Amino acid sequence: MIGQAKINGKDIWSEYRANLVKGAYQTLTGALAFKDYVSNTSRLEDGDRVVPSQYPNVKSREFTIQIAVEGSDYESLIYNFNALSEDAAGYIDFSVPKLKCGFKLILREVTDATDYKLHDGRLLRIAKFKFYEPNPINRFTV
């Protein structure tokens, strides 16, 4: 679990006892959408005038990934979850060594936090973290 992801250089397992839930890698590397071409519609002409571009620009994107946070008791669970939420707030560098890629993200909200008790007594909280990636082209190599 160590080395799965980092927030501003901090390993999410070592620092917060957290890991990414299944489907996070696919969401992070999902297809990008392109911005519309510059165009103009006139009632004096048929169709639209479109300014062609050799390299279309990429749209910003929002996505949600689930992150599971673990604690040995309720106090440690809440401590780990709050620490993760605080460190993920603002403009962050979110790096995933397995993908060899880092993302510059802004946390929009944390929702649907659900607690579970595991068979060995540990507690688990799974929450949805909604991120905004202002410029998907502005990624870095890990």
PDB file of C-alpha atoms in Angstrom:
ATOM      1  CA  MET A   1       0.000   0.000   0.000  1.00  0.00           C
ATOM      2  CA  ILE A   2       2.960   2.321   0.488  1.00  0.00           C
ATOM      3  CA  GLY A   3       3.712   4.266  -2.666  1.00  0.00           C
ATOM      4  CA  GLN A   4       0.217   4.088  -4.134  1.00  0.00           C
ATOM      5  CA  ALA A   5      -0.241   7.865  -4.223  1.00  0.00           C
ATOM      6  CA  LYS A   6       1.216  11.042  -2.744  1.00  0.00           C
ATOM      7  CA  ILE A   7      -0.287  14.409  -1.879  1.00  0.00           C
ATOM      8  CA  ASN A   8       2.301  17.192  -1.975  1.00  0.00           C
ATOM      9  CA  GLY A   9       5.025  14.582  -1.573  1.00  0.00           C
ATOM     10  CA  LYS A  10       3.398  12.837   1.419  1.00  0.00           C
ATOM     11  CA  ASP A  11       2.591   9.154   0.948  1.00  0.00           C
ATOM     12  CA  ILE A  12      -1.132   8.711   1.638  1.00  0.00           C
ATOM     13  CA  TRP A  13      -0.660   5.338   3.364  1.00  0.00           C
ATOM     14  CA  SER A  14       2.261   6.373   5.583  1.00  0.00           C
ATOM     15  CA  GLU A  15       0.741   9.728   6.553  1.00  0.00           C
ATOM     16  CA  TYR A  16      -3.017   9.056   6.702  1.00  0.00           C
ATOM     17  CA  ARG A  17      -3.469   5.258   6.519  1.00  0.00           C
ATOM     18  CA  ALA A  18      -5.389   5.853   3.280  1.00  0.00           C
ATOM     19  CA  ASN A  19      -5.516   4.181  -0.112  1.00  0.00           C
ATOM     20  CA  LEU A  20      -7.293   4.646  -3.400  1.00  0.00           C
ATOM     21  CA  VAL A  21     -10.417   2.558  -3.996  1.00  0.00           C
ATOM     22  CA  LYS A  22     -10.775   0.423  -7.119  1.00  0.00           C
ATOM     23  CA  GLY A  23     -11.397   2.486 -10.247  1.00  0.00           C
ATOM     24  CA  ALA A  24      -9.287   5.488  -9.202  1.00  0.00           C
ATOM     25  CA  TYR A  25      -6.514   4.820 -11.743  1.00  0.00           C
ATOM     26  CA  GLN A  26      -9.036   4.551 -14.569  1.00  0.00           C
ATOM     27  CA  THR A  27     -10.682   7.802 -13.477  1.00  0.00           C
ATOM     28  CA  LEU A  28      -7.359   9.640 -13.225  1.00  0.00           C
ATOM     29  CA  THR A  29      -6.238   8.535 -16.692  1.00  0.00           C
ATOM     30  CA  GLY A  30      -9.655   8.925 -18.327  1.00  0.00           C
ATOM     31  CA  ALA A  31     -10.174  10.452 -21.736  1.00  0.00           C
ATOM     32  CA  LEU A  32      -9.874  14.207 -22.099  1.00  0.00           C
ATOM     33  CA  ALA A  33     -12.458  16.441 -23.742  1.00  0.00           C
ATOM     34  CA  PHE A  34     -11.556  19.168 -26.214  1.00  0.00           C
ATOM     35  CA  LYS A  35     -12.785  22.732 -26.253  1.00  0.00           C
ATOM     36  CA  ASP A  36     -15.106  23.806 -29.054  1.00  0.00           C
ATOM     37  CA  TYR A  37     -13.560  25.399 -32.100  1.00  0.00           C
ATOM     38  CA  VAL A  38     -13.982  29.128 -32.540  1.00  0.00           C
ATOM     39  CA  SER A  39     -17.023  29.559 -34.738  1.00  0.00           C
ATOM     40  CA  ASN A  40     -19.535  32.139 -35.842  1.00  0.00           C
ATOM     41  CA  THR A  41     -23.103  31.769 -37.009  1.00  0.00           C
ATOM     42  CA  SER A  42     -24.535  34.392 -39.314  1.00  0.00           C
ATOM     43  CA  ARG A  43     -28.028  34.586 -40.792  1.00  0.00           C
ATOM     44  CA  LEU A  44     -26.431  35.922 -43.973  1.00  0.00           C
ATOM     45  CA  GLU A  45     -24.426  32.727 -44.642  1.00  0.00           C
ATOM     46  CA  ASP A  46     -25.165  29.024 -44.852  1.00  0.00           C
ATOM     47  CA  GLY A  47     -23.737  26.925 -42.024  1.00  0.00           C
ATOM     48  CA  ASP A  48     -21.118  28.232 -39.625  1.00  0.00           C
ATOM     49  CA  ARG A  49     -17.702  29.766 -40.017  1.00  0.00           C
ATOM     50  CA  VAL A  50     -15.165  27.711 -38.100  1.00  0.00           C
ATOM     51  CA  VAL A  51     -11.582  28.677 -37.388  1.00  0.00           C
ATOM     52  CA  PRO A  52      -9.677  25.421 -37.859  1.00  0.00           C
ATOM     53  CA  SER A  53      -6.958  24.532 -35.386  1.00  0.00           C
ATOM     54  CA  GLN A  54      -4.197  22.021 -35.933  1.00  0.00           C
ATOM     55  CA  TYR A  55      -3.977  21.336 -32.193  1.00  0.00           C
ATOM     56  CA  PRO A  56      -7.306  21.549 -30.346  1.00  0.00           C
ATOM     57  CA  ASN A  57      -7.204  22.768 -26.759  1.00  0.00           C
ATOM     58  CA  VAL A  58      -8.168  20.511 -23.859  1.00  0.00           C
ATOM     59  CA  LYS A  59     -10.993  21.386 -21.448  1.00  0.00           C
ATOM     60  CA  SER A  60     -10.546  21.464 -17.707  1.00  0.00           C
ATOM     61  CA  ARG A  61     -12.206  18.550 -15.947  1.00  0.00           C
ATOM     62  CA  GLU A  62     -13.806  17.483 -12.705  1.00  0.00           C
ATOM     63  CA  PHE A  63     -13.751  13.939 -11.411  1.00  0.00           C
ATOM     64  CA  THR A  64     -14.452  11.994  -8.253  1.00  0.00           C
ATOM     65  CA  ILE A  65     -12.324   9.249  -6.753  1.00  0.00           C
ATOM     66  CA  GLN A  66     -12.989   7.230  -3.650  1.00  0.00           C
ATOM     67  CA  ILE A  67     -10.382   7.108  -0.928  1.00  0.00           C
ATOM     68  CA  ALA A  68     -10.482   4.691   2.003  1.00  0.00           C
ATOM     69  CA  VAL A  69      -9.004   5.811   5.335  1.00  0.00           C
ATOM     70  CA  GLU A  70      -8.233   3.340   8.103  1.00  0.00           C
ATOM     71  CA  GLY A  71      -7.973   3.654  11.865  1.00  0.00           C
ATOM     72  CA  SER A  72      -7.393   1.275  14.754  1.00  0.00           C
ATOM     73  CA  ASP A  73     -10.148   3.036  16.706  1.00  0.00           C
ATOM     74  CA  TYR A  74     -12.647   5.826  16.079  1.00  0.00           C
ATOM     75  CA  GLU A  75     -10.329   8.591  17.295  1.00  0.00           C
ATOM     76  CA  SER A  76      -7.482   7.534  14.994  1.00  0.00           C
ATOM     77  CA  LEU A  77      -9.913   7.154  12.074  1.00  0.00           C
ATOM     78  CA  ILE A  78     -11.205  10.700  12.532  1.00  0.00           C
ATOM     79  CA  TYR A  79      -7.665  12.040  13.016  1.00  0.00           C
ATOM     80  CA  ASN A  80      -6.404  10.364   9.808  1.00  0.00           C
ATOM     81  CA  PHE A  81      -9.453  11.426   7.800  1.00  0.00           C
ATOM     82  CA  ASN A  82      -9.276  15.053   8.945  1.00  0.00           C
ATOM     83  CA  ALA A  83      -5.525  15.206   8.293  1.00  0.00           C
ATOM     84  CA  LEU A  84      -6.047  13.864   4.758  1.00  0.00           C
ATOM     85  CA  SER A  85      -8.899  16.288   4.076  1.00  0.00           C
ATOM     86  CA  GLU A  86      -6.878  19.272   5.339  1.00  0.00           C
ATOM     87  CA  ASP A  87      -3.753  18.373   3.349  1.00  0.00           C
ATOM     88  CA  ALA A  88      -5.803  17.719   0.191  1.00  0.00           C
ATOM     89  CA  ALA A  89      -7.459  21.148   0.413  1.00  0.00           C
ATOM     90  CA  GLY A  90      -6.301  23.899  -1.909  1.00  0.00           C
ATOM     91  CA  TYR A  91      -4.038  23.478  -4.916  1.00  0.00           C
ATOM     92  CA  ILE A  92      -2.177  20.158  -4.581  1.00  0.00           C
ATOM     93  CA  ASP A  93       0.273  17.944  -6.419  1.00  0.00           C
ATOM     94  CA  PHE A  94      -1.282  14.472  -6.542  1.00  0.00           C
ATOM     95  CA  SER A  95       1.244  11.942  -7.807  1.00  0.00           C
ATOM     96  CA  VAL A  96       0.672   8.285  -8.629  1.00  0.00           C
ATOM     97  CA  PRO A  97       3.982   6.424  -9.073  1.00  0.00           C
ATOM     98  CA  LYS A  98       2.330   3.380 -10.688  1.00  0.00           C
ATOM     99  CA  LEU A  99       0.982   5.635 -13.453  1.00  0.00           C
ATOM    100  CA  LYS A 100       4.301   7.570 -13.546  1.00  0.00           C
ATOM    101  CA  CYS A 101       2.187  10.710 -13.569  1.00  0.00           C
ATOM    102  CA  GLY A 102       1.390  13.626 -11.302  1.00  0.00           C
ATOM    103  CA  PHE A 103      -1.687  15.819 -11.392  1.00  0.00           C
ATOM    104  CA  LYS A 104      -2.174  19.425 -10.288  1.00  0.00           C
ATOM    105  CA  LEU A 105      -5.584  19.400  -8.627  1.00  0.00           C
ATOM    106  CA  ILE A 106      -7.944  21.478  -6.530  1.00  0.00           C
ATOM    107  CA  LEU A 107     -10.213  19.708  -4.026  1.00  0.00           C
ATOM    108  CA  ARG A 108     -13.844  20.740  -4.573  1.00  0.00           C
ATOM    109  CA  GLU A 109     -15.606  18.695  -1.900  1.00  0.00           C
ATOM    110  CA  VAL A 110     -15.620  15.531   0.162  1.00  0.00           C
ATOM    111  CA  THR A 111     -18.932  13.668   0.227  1.00  0.00           C
ATOM    112  CA  ASP A 112     -20.579  10.366   1.080  1.00  0.00           C
ATOM    113  CA  ALA A 113     -18.255   9.393   3.917  1.00  0.00           C
ATOM    114  CA  THR A 114     -19.328   5.956   5.123  1.00  0.00           C
ATOM    115  CA  ASP A 115     -17.795   4.096   8.064  1.00  0.00           C
ATOM    116  CA  TYR A 116     -17.257   0.331   8.232  1.00  0.00           C
ATOM    117  CA  LYS A 117     -15.995  -1.974  10.947  1.00  0.00           C
ATOM    118  CA  LEU A 118     -13.643  -4.656   9.659  1.00  0.00           C
ATOM    119  CA  HIS A 119     -13.591  -8.232  11.003  1.00  0.00           C
ATOM    120  CA  ASP A 120     -10.354  -7.592  12.942  1.00  0.00           C
ATOM    121  CA  GLY A 121     -11.786  -4.547  14.739  1.00  0.00           C
ATOM    122  CA  ARG A 122     -10.193  -1.840  12.596  1.00  0.00           C
ATOM    123  CA  LEU A 123     -12.403   0.946  11.278  1.00  0.00           C
ATOM    124  CA  LEU A 124     -12.582   2.092   7.671  1.00  0.00           C
ATOM    125  CA  ARG A 125     -14.069   5.260   6.196  1.00  0.00           C
ATOM    126  CA  ILE A 126     -14.646   5.454   2.455  1.00  0.00           C
ATOM    127  CA  ALA A 127     -15.361   8.920   1.076  1.00  0.00           C
ATOM    128  CA  LYS A 128     -15.711  10.507  -2.345  1.00  0.00           C
ATOM    129  CA  PHE A 129     -13.174  13.234  -3.082  1.00  0.00           C
ATOM    130  CA  LYS A 130     -14.207  15.512  -5.935  1.00  0.00           C
ATOM    131  CA  PHE A 131     -11.266  17.192  -7.674  1.00  0.00           C
ATOM    132  CA  TYR A 132     -10.954  19.903 -10.312  1.00  0.00           C
ATOM    133  CA  GLU A 133      -8.070  19.728 -12.786  1.00  0.00           C
ATOM    134  CA  PRO A 134      -7.811  23.223 -14.330  1.00  0.00           C
ATOM    135  CA  ASN A 135      -5.332  22.195 -17.030  1.00  0.00           C
ATOM    136  CA  PRO A 136      -5.022  18.453 -17.777  1.00  0.00           C
ATOM    137  CA  ILE A 137      -2.037  19.147 -20.045  1.00  0.00           C
ATOM    138  CA  ASN A 138      -0.117  20.582 -17.063  1.00  0.00           C
ATOM    139  CA  ARG A 139       0.800  17.192 -15.579  1.00  0.00           C
ATOM    140  CA  PHE A 140       4.220  16.090 -14.427  1.00  0.00           C
ATOM    141  CA  THR A 141       6.249  12.901 -14.616  1.00  0.00           C
ATOM    142  CA  VAL A 142       6.887  10.935 -11.412  1.00  0.00           C
TER     143      VAL A 142
END
